């Protein structure tokens, strides 16, 4: 169950992350510019290598000349199936991505759009992923528009990443290309070099788009689209020092994970929540690193049927090896309160709610093992990961490979496999096993 977090990363996998967020494979993803999700830093790099200070923003250039840069890519894809339970044996399609940035002194504007044919699930979310304007004056940075916000310093499983909905039906070759942009305004203040405070306001927070396997088996159930919820606010305090990055965060508003509510015709909706979280990454010498993340989620009012308040924690140890290899082991724990009384929903919907929220078991523990090779040399890069539930309630594994044919052509492959009892988080995703192959061509410009 704790693994649907990985499912969210693997299925679309589990952005313009506020400075300081990055995963152990940040090097791999940063090198492939065409795979970047328009944000700062690269959205796919959810965290910087352990202990690396990334909170300090570069001062805006004094050069007032207009600078225009961008990247674009086109791809053809073949997938072994879909996530919509339509019995399709294979899916074929094409996709395109454009990312462009305009800078002038203290001002910056960024636009990113992604489009693909319907059979790949791209039509379940807006093609405009990001479109924002940013102004920086000394220690203050203001930004308004559609953005991708990814928080958390653990790898793939991020308890504090609660502002970034995902299109879990999209067939994409990169684990973060399924993120959905959110319309928001943010302010960030930097002081004394090592501290920063970020405040965000989201007028209407959209929900993640769920795989059809979680709701389609039930006739008459509306699970395809969820109307965006109301206002959500968040604060995050960051510290970036020598060998240690850490943050505290608070969210008050709605969850990106929807759930079925009590109704004559059950349909998905978003519940109000309050989330307190913390994360860190620390350097333990030249080759070792330690990272961790924790969050407590409480529902504001009665929780959706079958769900309860929860605590979610990840603690990981990483090791850098020669040749660009990075090994990671993470312990994952989740504790969920079981609601009292009987919820007025059919049992299949209660099971769906718990699978969506990773609460199929009230208490769960798991071990995640990952191995990544950054493309520091050679043309082949990739990563492989396994999430094993310690209570025997499922296993998930995935593999991502990229082979650069030349400076503009790449061949990408992705495999993901879920297994476990039908009433577990990973078992609920067994029909989302997937193999995908993509041929991508990219180019860039600078003026």
CSV table of C-alpha atoms in Angstrom, one decimal:
chain,number,residue,atom,x,y,z
A,1,UNK,CA,0.0,0.0,0.0
A,2,UNK,CA,2.8,2.3,0.9
A,3,UNK,CA,3.8,1.4,-2.6
A,4,UNK,CA,1.2,3.2,-4.5
A,5,UNK,CA,3.4,6.2,-3.8
A,6,UNK,CA,5.9,4.4,-6.0
A,7,UNK,CA,3.1,3.6,-8.3
A,8,UNK,CA,2.4,7.3,-8.7
A,9,UNK,CA,6.1,7.7,-9.5
A,10,UNK,CA,6.3,4.6,-11.6
A,11,UNK,CA,2.9,4.6,-13.1
A,12,UNK,CA,3.4,7.8,-14.8
A,13,UNK,CA,5.4,6.9,-13.4
A,14,UNK,CA,6.0,8.6,-7.8
A,15,UNK,CA,8.8,20.2,-11.4
A,16,UNK,CA,9.7,23.3,-10.6
A,17,UNK,CA,10.6,22.1,-7.2
A,18,UNK,CA,11.5,24.8,-4.8
A,19,UNK,CA,15.2,25.1,-4.5
A,20,UNK,CA,16.8,22.3,-2.6
A,21,UNK,CA,14.7,19.4,-3.9
A,22,UNK,CA,16.3,16.6,-5.7
A,23,UNK,CA,16.5,12.8,-6.1
A,24,UNK,CA,19.6,10.6,-6.2
A,25,UNK,CA,19.1,10.4,-10.0
A,26,UNK,CA,19.1,14.2,-10.4
A,27,UNK,CA,22.4,14.0,-12.4
A,28,UNK,CA,20.9,11.5,-14.8
A,29,UNK,CA,17.8,13.7,-15.4
A,30,UNK,CA,19.5,17.0,-15.6
A,31,UNK,CA,21.8,15.9,-18.4
A,32,UNK,CA,18.8,15.1,-20.6
A,33,UNK,CA,17.6,18.6,-21.2
A,34,UNK,CA,14.7,17.5,-23.4
A,35,UNK,CA,13.3,15.6,-20.5
A,36,UNK,CA,13.3,18.5,-18.1
A,37,UNK,CA,10.0,19.6,-16.7
A,38,UNK,CA,10.0,23.4,-16.9
A,39,UNK,CA,10.9,24.5,-13.5
A,40,UNK,CA,13.7,25.7,-11.4
A,41,UNK,CA,15.6,23.6,-10.9
A,42,UNK,CA,14.7,20.9,-13.4
A,43,UNK,CA,11.3,19.6,-12.3
A,44,UNK,CA,12.4,16.0,-12.6
A,45,UNK,CA,15.3,16.6,-10.3
A,46,UNK,CA,13.3,16.4,-7.1
A,47,UNK,CA,16.3,16.9,-4.9
A,48,UNK,CA,19.9,17.8,-5.0
A,49,UNK,CA,22.6,15.2,-4.2
A,50,UNK,CA,22.7,14.8,-0.4
A,51,UNK,CA,24.2,17.7,1.4
A,52,UNK,CA,24.4,19.9,-1.6
A,53,UNK,CA,23.3,23.4,-1.0
A,54,UNK,CA,20.7,24.4,-3.6
A,55,UNK,CA,18.6,26.9,-1.7
A,56,UNK,CA,20.5,29.9,-2.8
A,57,UNK,CA,19.2,31.5,-5.9
A,58,UNK,CA,21.6,33.0,-8.5
A,59,UNK,CA,21.4,36.7,-8.6
A,60,UNK,CA,19.7,38.1,-11.7
A,61,UNK,CA,22.1,39.2,-14.4
A,62,UNK,CA,22.7,42.8,-14.7
A,63,UNK,CA,22.6,42.3,-18.4
A,64,UNK,CA,19.3,43.9,-19.6
A,65,UNK,CA,19.4,42.3,-23.0
A,66,UNK,CA,16.6,40.0,-23.9
A,67,UNK,CA,17.5,36.3,-23.9
A,68,UNK,CA,15.3,33.7,-25.4
A,69,UNK,CA,16.1,30.0,-25.1
A,70,UNK,CA,14.1,26.8,-25.5
A,71,UNK,CA,14.0,23.1,-26.3
A,72,UNK,CA,11.5,21.0,-28.2
A,73,UNK,CA,11.1,17.3,-28.9
A,74,UNK,CA,8.9,14.9,-30.8
A,75,UNK,CA,8.5,11.2,-30.1
A,76,UNK,CA,6.8,8.1,-31.3
A,77,UNK,CA,5.8,5.6,-28.6
A,78,UNK,CA,4.7,2.0,-28.4
A,79,UNK,CA,3.2,0.7,-25.1
A,80,UNK,CA,2.2,-2.8,-24.1
A,81,UNK,CA,-1.2,-1.6,-23.0
A,82,UNK,CA,-3.1,1.2,-21.3
A,83,UNK,CA,-4.3,2.1,-17.8
A,84,UNK,CA,-7.9,2.3,-18.7
A,85,UNK,CA,-9.1,-1.4,-18.7
A,86,UNK,CA,-10.1,-1.2,-22.4
A,87,UNK,CA,-8.5,-4.6,-23.2
A,88,UNK,CA,-6.1,-2.9,-25.6
A,89,UNK,CA,-3.2,-5.2,-26.2
A,90,UNK,CA,-0.9,-2.4,-27.4
A,91,UNK,CA,-0.9,1.4,-27.8
A,92,UNK,CA,0.9,3.4,-30.5
A,93,UNK,CA,1.1,7.1,-30.7
A,94,UNK,CA,3.1,10.3,-31.0
A,95,UNK,CA,3.8,13.1,-28.6
A,96,UNK,CA,5.5,16.5,-28.6
A,97,UNK,CA,7.0,18.8,-26.0
A,98,UNK,CA,8.0,22.5,-26.2
A,99,UNK,CA,9.7,24.5,-23.4
A,100,UNK,CA,10.7,28.1,-23.9
A,101,UNK,CA,12.2,30.7,-21.5
A,102,UNK,CA,12.6,34.4,-21.8
A,103,UNK,CA,14.8,36.5,-19.5
A,104,UNK,CA,15.5,40.2,-19.2
A,105,UNK,CA,17.2,41.5,-16.1
A,106,UNK,CA,15.2,40.6,-13.0
A,107,UNK,CA,12.3,39.2,-15.1
A,108,UNK,CA,11.9,35.7,-16.3
A,109,UNK,CA,9.0,34.0,-18.2
A,110,UNK,CA,8.7,30.3,-18.9
A,111,UNK,CA,6.2,28.2,-21.0
A,112,UNK,CA,6.0,24.5,-21.3
A,113,UNK,CA,3.5,22.5,-23.3
A,114,UNK,CA,3.1,18.8,-23.9
A,115,UNK,CA,0.7,17.1,-26.3
A,116,UNK,CA,0.0,13.6,-27.5
A,117,UNK,CA,-2.7,11.5,-29.0
A,118,UNK,CA,-5.7,10.4,-27.0
A,119,UNK,CA,-4.7,6.7,-27.0
A,120,UNK,CA,-1.7,7.7,-24.9
A,121,UNK,CA,-3.8,9.4,-22.2
A,122,UNK,CA,-2.5,12.9,-22.8
A,123,UNK,CA,-6.0,14.4,-23.2
A,124,UNK,CA,-6.8,13.8,-19.5
A,125,UNK,CA,-4.8,16.9,-18.5
A,126,UNK,CA,-4.2,20.3,-20.0
A,127,UNK,CA,-1.4,20.4,-22.6
A,128,UNK,CA,-0.1,23.6,-20.9
A,129,UNK,CA,2.1,22.3,-18.1
A,130,UNK,CA,3.7,25.6,-17.1
A,131,UNK,CA,3.3,29.2,-17.9
A,132,UNK,CA,4.5,31.7,-15.4
A,133,UNK,CA,6.2,35.0,-14.9
A,134,UNK,CA,8.9,35.6,-12.2
A,135,UNK,CA,10.5,38.7,-10.8
A,136,UNK,CA,13.6,38.7,-8.5
A,137,UNK,CA,14.8,41.6,-6.5
A,138,UNK,CA,17.6,40.9,-4.1
A,139,UNK,CA,16.5,38.2,-1.6
A,140,UNK,CA,12.8,38.3,-2.8
A,141,UNK,CA,11.5,36.2,-5.7
A,142,UNK,CA,7.8,36.5,-6.8
A,143,UNK,CA,6.2,34.1,-9.3
A,144,UNK,CA,2.7,33.8,-10.7
A,145,UNK,CA,1.1,31.4,-13.2
A,146,UNK,CA,1.0,27.7,-13.8
A,147,UNK,CA,3.8,25.8,-12.2
A,148,UNK,CA,5.0,22.4,-11.1
A,149,UNK,CA,5.9,22.1,-7.5
A,150,UNK,CA,7.6,19.0,-6.3
A,151,UNK,CA,8.7,18.8,-2.6
A,152,UNK,CA,10.8,16.2,-0.9
A,153,UNK,CA,14.4,14.9,-0.6
A,154,UNK,CA,13.7,11.2,-0.4
A,155,UNK,CA,13.9,9.2,-3.7
A,156,UNK,CA,10.6,8.6,-5.5
A,157,UNK,CA,8.6,8.1,-2.3
A,158,UNK,CA,7.9,11.7,-1.0
A,159,UNK,CA,5.6,12.2,2.0
A,160,UNK,CA,5.8,16.0,1.7
A,161,UNK,CA,5.1,16.1,-2.1
A,162,UNK,CA,1.4,17.2,-1.8
A,163,UNK,CA,1.1,20.0,-4.3
A,164,UNK,CA,1.9,18.2,-7.5
A,165,UNK,CA,-1.0,16.2,-9.0
A,166,UNK,CA,-0.3,13.6,-11.7
A,167,UNK,CA,-2.0,12.2,-14.8
A,168,UNK,CA,-1.6,8.6,-13.9
A,169,UNK,CA,-3.2,7.4,-17.1
A,170,UNK,CA,-0.6,9.1,-19.4
A,171,UNK,CA,1.8,6.7,-21.1
A,172,UNK,CA,5.1,8.5,-20.7
A,173,UNK,CA,8.7,7.2,-20.7
A,174,UNK,CA,9.9,9.5,-17.8
A,175,UNK,CA,8.6,9.1,-14.3
A,176,UNK,CA,7.9,12.8,-13.9
A,177,UNK,CA,6.5,13.7,-17.3
A,178,UNK,CA,3.0,12.9,-15.9
A,179,UNK,CA,3.0,15.9,-13.5
A,180,UNK,CA,0.2,18.4,-13.9
A,181,UNK,CA,0.8,22.1,-13.6
A,182,UNK,CA,-1.0,24.1,-11.0
A,183,UNK,CA,-2.1,27.7,-11.2
A,184,UNK,CA,-0.6,29.5,-8.1
A,185,UNK,CA,1.2,32.5,-6.8
A,186,UNK,CA,4.4,32.2,-4.7
A,187,UNK,CA,6.9,34.3,-2.8
A,188,UNK,CA,10.3,33.3,-1.7
A,189,UNK,CA,12.6,35.2,0.6
A,190,UNK,CA,16.3,34.3,1.1
A,191,UNK,CA,18.3,35.5,4.0
A,192,UNK,CA,21.7,34.9,5.6
A,193,UNK,CA,22.6,32.7,2.6
A,194,UNK,CA,21.5,29.5,4.2
A,195,UNK,CA,17.8,30.2,5.0
A,196,UNK,CA,14.8,30.7,2.8
A,197,UNK,CA,11.0,30.9,3.3
A,198,UNK,CA,8.6,30.0,0.5
A,199,UNK,CA,4.8,30.8,0.6
A,200,UNK,CA,2.3,29.5,-2.0
A,201,UNK,CA,-1.3,30.1,-2.6
A,202,UNK,CA,-3.3,27.9,-5.0
A,203,UNK,CA,-6.8,29.3,-5.8
A,204,UNK,CA,-8.1,25.9,-7.0
A,205,UNK,CA,-6.0,22.7,-6.6
A,206,UNK,CA,-6.6,20.1,-9.3
A,207,UNK,CA,-6.7,16.4,-8.4
A,208,UNK,CA,-4.6,13.6,-9.8
A,209,UNK,CA,-6.0,11.6,-12.7
A,210,UNK,CA,-6.3,8.0,-11.5
A,211,UNK,CA,-5.7,4.8,-13.4
A,212,UNK,CA,-9.0,3.2,-14.6
A,213,UNK,CA,-8.1,0.0,-12.9
A,214,UNK,CA,-9.0,1.6,-9.5
A,215,UNK,CA,-12.6,2.4,-10.4
A,216,UNK,CA,-13.7,1.2,-13.8
A,217,UNK,CA,-14.8,-2.3,-12.7
A,218,UNK,CA,-17.8,-0.7,-10.9
A,219,UNK,CA,-20.7,0.3,-13.3
A,220,UNK,CA,-22.2,3.7,-12.8
A,221,UNK,CA,-19.3,5.1,-10.8
A,222,UNK,CA,-17.9,8.5,-11.9
A,223,UNK,CA,-14.1,8.3,-11.6
A,224,UNK,CA,-12.9,9.8,-14.8
A,225,UNK,CA,-12.7,13.5,-13.9
A,226,UNK,CA,-12.7,15.5,-10.7
A,227,UNK,CA,-13.6,19.1,-10.5
A,228,UNK,CA,-10.7,21.2,-9.0
A,229,UNK,CA,-11.1,21.9,-5.3
A,230,UNK,CA,-10.9,25.2,-3.4
A,231,UNK,CA,-8.0,27.2,-2.1
A,232,UNK,CA,-4.9,25.6,-0.7
A,233,UNK,CA,-1.9,27.4,1.0
A,234,UNK,CA,1.5,26.1,2.0
A,235,UNK,CA,4.7,27.4,3.7
A,236,UNK,CA,8.2,25.9,3.6
A,237,UNK,CA,11.3,26.9,5.6
A,238,UNK,CA,14.5,25.7,4.0
A,239,UNK,CA,18.1,25.4,5.3
A,240,UNK,CA,21.0,24.8,3.1
A,241,UNK,CA,24.4,24.5,4.8
A,242,UNK,CA,27.7,22.7,4.5
A,243,UNK,CA,26.8,19.0,4.2
A,244,UNK,CA,23.1,19.4,5.2
A,245,UNK,CA,19.9,20.5,3.4
A,246,UNK,CA,16.6,20.4,5.4
A,247,UNK,CA,13.1,21.9,5.4
A,248,UNK,CA,9.9,22.2,7.4
A,249,UNK,CA,6.6,22.5,5.6
A,250,UNK,CA,2.9,23.1,6.3
A,251,UNK,CA,0.0,22.7,4.0
A,252,UNK,CA,-3.6,23.7,4.7
A,253,UNK,CA,-6.2,23.0,2.0
A,254,UNK,CA,-7.1,20.1,-0.2
A,255,UNK,CA,-5.4,16.8,-1.2
A,256,UNK,CA,-4.3,16.0,-4.8
A,257,UNK,CA,-5.4,12.4,-4.1
A,258,UNK,CA,-9.2,12.2,-4.5
A,259,UNK,CA,-11.5,9.6,-2.9
A,260,UNK,CA,-15.0,8.3,-3.3
A,261,UNK,CA,-17.5,10.2,-1.0
A,262,UNK,CA,-20.9,9.2,0.3
A,263,UNK,CA,-23.5,9.9,-2.4
A,264,UNK,CA,-26.3,8.3,-4.2
A,265,UNK,CA,-24.0,8.1,-7.2
A,266,UNK,CA,-20.5,7.8,-5.8
A,267,UNK,CA,-17.9,9.9,-7.5
A,268,UNK,CA,-14.4,11.1,-6.8
A,269,UNK,CA,-13.8,14.3,-4.9
A,270,UNK,CA,-11.1,16.0,-2.8
A,271,UNK,CA,-11.0,16.2,0.9
A,272,UNK,CA,-9.7,19.0,3.1
A,273,UNK,CA,-6.4,18.2,4.9
A,274,UNK,CA,-3.7,19.7,7.0
A,275,UNK,CA,-0.2,18.3,6.4
A,276,UNK,CA,2.9,18.9,8.5
A,277,UNK,CA,6.2,17.7,7.0
A,278,UNK,CA,9.9,17.7,7.2
A,279,UNK,CA,12.8,16.4,5.1
A,280,UNK,CA,16.6,16.4,5.0
A,281,UNK,CA,19.6,15.2,3.0
A,282,UNK,CA,23.1,15.0,4.6
A,283,UNK,CA,26.5,14.2,3.2
A,284,UNK,CA,28.5,11.6,5.1
A,285,UNK,CA,31.8,12.0,3.4
A,286,UNK,CA,32.7,11.8,-0.3
A,287,UNK,CA,30.6,8.7,-1.1
A,288,UNK,CA,27.9,8.3,1.5
A,289,UNK,CA,24.7,10.2,2.0
A,290,UNK,CA,21.7,10.1,4.3
A,291,UNK,CA,18.2,11.4,3.4
A,292,UNK,CA,14.8,11.2,5.0
A,293,UNK,CA,11.3,12.6,4.9
A,294,UNK,CA,8.2,12.6,7.2
A,295,UNK,CA,4.7,13.9,7.0
A,296,UNK,CA,1.5,13.7,9.1
A,297,UNK,CA,-1.8,14.2,7.3
A,298,UNK,CA,-5.0,15.0,9.2
A,299,UNK,CA,-8.4,15.4,7.6
A,300,UNK,CA,-10.3,18.6,8.3
A,301,UNK,CA,-13.6,17.1,9.2
A,302,UNK,CA,-14.9,13.6,8.7
A,303,UNK,CA,-12.4,11.6,6.4
A,304,UNK,CA,-13.6,10.0,3.2
A,305,UNK,CA,-15.1,6.5,3.8
A,306,UNK,CA,-12.6,3.9,4.8
A,307,UNK,CA,-9.8,6.4,5.4
A,308,UNK,CA,-8.1,7.9,8.4
A,309,UNK,CA,-5.4,10.3,9.5
A,310,UNK,CA,-1.9,9.0,8.6
A,311,UNK,CA,1.8,9.3,9.3
A,312,UNK,CA,4.2,8.5,6.5
A,313,UNK,CA,8.0,8.3,6.8
A,314,UNK,CA,11.0,7.4,4.6
A,315,UNK,CA,14.7,7.1,5.6
A,316,UNK,CA,17.4,6.3,3.0
A,317,UNK,CA,21.1,5.6,2.8
A,318,UNK,CA,22.9,6.2,-0.5
A,319,UNK,CA,26.4,5.3,-1.8
A,320,UNK,CA,28.2,6.7,-4.8
A,321,UNK,CA,30.4,4.4,-6.8
A,322,UNK,CA,32.9,4.9,-9.5
A,323,UNK,CA,31.6,5.2,-13.1
A,324,UNK,CA,28.6,7.3,-12.2
A,325,UNK,CA,26.7,4.6,-10.3
A,326,UNK,CA,24.5,5.5,-7.3
A,327,UNK,CA,23.0,2.9,-4.9
A,328,UNK,CA,20.1,3.7,-2.6
A,329,UNK,CA,18.3,1.8,0.2
A,330,UNK,CA,15.2,3.3,1.8
A,331,UNK,CA,13.0,2.1,4.6
A,332,UNK,CA,9.4,3.1,4.2
A,333,UNK,CA,6.7,3.2,7.0
A,334,UNK,CA,3.1,4.2,7.0
A,335,UNK,CA,0.6,4.3,9.9
A,336,UNK,CA,-3.1,5.0,9.3
A,337,UNK,CA,-5.9,5.4,11.7
A,338,UNK,CA,-8.9,3.1,11.1
A,339,UNK,CA,-12.2,5.0,11.1
A,340,UNK,CA,-14.9,3.9,13.6
A,341,UNK,CA,-18.2,2.6,12.4
A,342,UNK,CA,-19.3,1.3,9.0
A,343,UNK,CA,-19.0,3.7,6.0
A,344,UNK,CA,-22.0,4.0,3.7
A,345,UNK,CA,-20.2,2.8,0.6
A,346,UNK,CA,-20.0,-0.5,-1.2
A,347,UNK,CA,-17.0,-2.6,-0.2
A,348,UNK,CA,-15.3,-2.3,-3.7
A,349,UNK,CA,-15.3,1.5,-3.3
A,350,UNK,CA,-13.9,1.3,0.2
A,351,UNK,CA,-11.1,-0.8,-1.2
A,352,UNK,CA,-10.5,1.7,-4.0
A,353,UNK,CA,-10.3,4.6,-1.5
A,354,UNK,CA,-7.7,2.7,0.6
A,355,UNK,CA,-5.6,1.8,-2.5
A,356,UNK,CA,-5.7,5.4,-3.7
A,357,UNK,CA,-4.5,6.6,-0.3
A,358,UNK,CA,-2.0,3.8,0.3
A,359,UNK,CA,-4.1,2.7,3.3
A,360,UNK,CA,-5.0,-0.9,2.3
A,361,UNK,CA,-3.3,-2.0,5.5
A,362,UNK,CA,-3.5,0.2,8.6
A,363,UNK,CA,0.2,-0.3,9.3
A,364,UNK,CA,2.7,-1.1,6.6
A,365,UNK,CA,6.5,-1.2,6.1
A,366,UNK,CA,8.6,-1.6,3.0
A,367,UNK,CA,12.1,-1.6,1.7
A,368,UNK,CA,13.0,0.2,-1.5
A,369,UNK,CA,16.3,-0.6,-3.3
A,370,UNK,CA,17.5,1.5,-6.3
A,371,UNK,CA,20.5,1.6,-8.6
A,372,UNK,CA,21.1,4.5,-11.0
A,373,UNK,CA,23.8,5.3,-13.5
A,374,UNK,CA,24.2,8.9,-14.4
A,375,UNK,CA,25.3,9.5,-18.0
A,376,UNK,CA,28.6,11.0,-17.0
A,377,UNK,CA,30.3,9.0,-19.7
A,378,UNK,CA,29.1,6.8,-22.5
A,379,UNK,CA,25.7,6.8,-24.3
A,380,UNK,CA,23.7,4.5,-22.0
A,381,UNK,CA,22.0,5.6,-18.7
A,382,UNK,CA,19.2,4.4,-16.6
A,383,UNK,CA,18.0,3.2,-13.2
A,384,UNK,CA,16.2,0.2,-11.7
A,385,UNK,CA,14.3,0.0,-8.5
A,386,UNK,CA,12.4,-2.6,-6.3
A,387,UNK,CA,9.9,-1.9,-3.6
A,388,UNK,CA,9.2,-4.9,-1.3
A,389,UNK,CA,6.5,-4.8,1.3
A,390,UNK,CA,7.9,-6.3,4.6
A,391,UNK,CA,4.6,-7.8,5.5
A,392,UNK,CA,4.2,-9.8,2.3
A,393,UNK,CA,1.6,-7.5,0.8
A,394,UNK,CA,3.2,-7.0,-2.6
A,395,UNK,CA,6.2,-6.0,-4.6
A,396,UNK,CA,6.8,-3.5,-7.4
A,397,UNK,CA,9.8,-3.1,-9.7
A,398,UNK,CA,10.7,-0.8,-12.5
A,399,UNK,CA,13.5,-0.1,-15.0
A,400,UNK,CA,14.2,3.0,-17.1
A,401,UNK,CA,16.8,3.0,-19.8
A,402,UNK,CA,18.0,5.7,-22.2
A,403,UNK,CA,20.4,5.2,-25.1
A,404,UNK,CA,21.6,8.4,-26.8
A,405,UNK,CA,22.0,7.7,-30.5
A,406,UNK,CA,23.6,11.1,-31.1
A,407,UNK,CA,23.1,14.7,-29.9
A,408,UNK,CA,19.5,14.9,-30.9
A,409,UNK,CA,18.1,11.3,-31.1
A,410,UNK,CA,17.4,9.1,-28.1
A,411,UNK,CA,15.8,5.7,-27.5
A,412,UNK,CA,14.0,5.3,-24.2
A,413,UNK,CA,12.6,2.1,-22.6
A,414,UNK,CA,10.5,1.7,-19.5
A,415,UNK,CA,9.2,-1.4,-17.7
A,416,UNK,CA,7.0,-1.5,-14.6
A,417,UNK,CA,5.5,-4.4,-12.8
A,418,UNK,CA,3.2,-4.6,-9.8
A,419,UNK,CA,2.2,-7.7,-7.8
A,420,UNK,CA,0.5,-8.7,-4.6
A,421,UNK,CA,-2.9,-9.6,-3.1
A,422,UNK,CA,-5.9,-8.0,-4.8
A,423,UNK,CA,-6.7,-6.0,-1.6
A,424,UNK,CA,-3.3,-4.5,-1.3
A,425,UNK,CA,-2.0,-1.2,-2.9
A,426,UNK,CA,0.3,-2.9,-5.3
A,427,UNK,CA,-2.2,-5.7,-6.1
A,428,UNK,CA,-4.7,-3.1,-7.0
A,429,UNK,CA,-2.3,-1.9,-9.8
A,430,UNK,CA,-1.5,-5.3,-11.3
A,431,UNK,CA,-3.5,-4.4,-14.4
A,432,UNK,CA,-1.1,-1.5,-14.8
A,433,UNK,CA,1.9,-3.6,-15.6
A,434,UNK,CA,3.5,-1.8,-18.5
A,435,UNK,CA,6.3,-1.9,-21.1
A,436,UNK,CA,7.0,1.2,-23.2
A,437,UNK,CA,9.5,2.1,-26.0
A,438,UNK,CA,10.0,5.6,-27.2
A,439,UNK,CA,12.1,7.1,-30.0
A,440,UNK,CA,12.7,10.8,-29.3
A,441,UNK,CA,14.2,13.6,-31.4
A,442,UNK,CA,15.1,16.9,-29.7
A,443,UNK,CA,16.5,20.3,-30.6
A,444,UNK,CA,17.1,23.6,-28.9
A,445,UNK,CA,17.6,27.3,-29.6
A,446,UNK,CA,19.2,30.3,-28.0
A,447,UNK,CA,18.9,34.0,-29.1
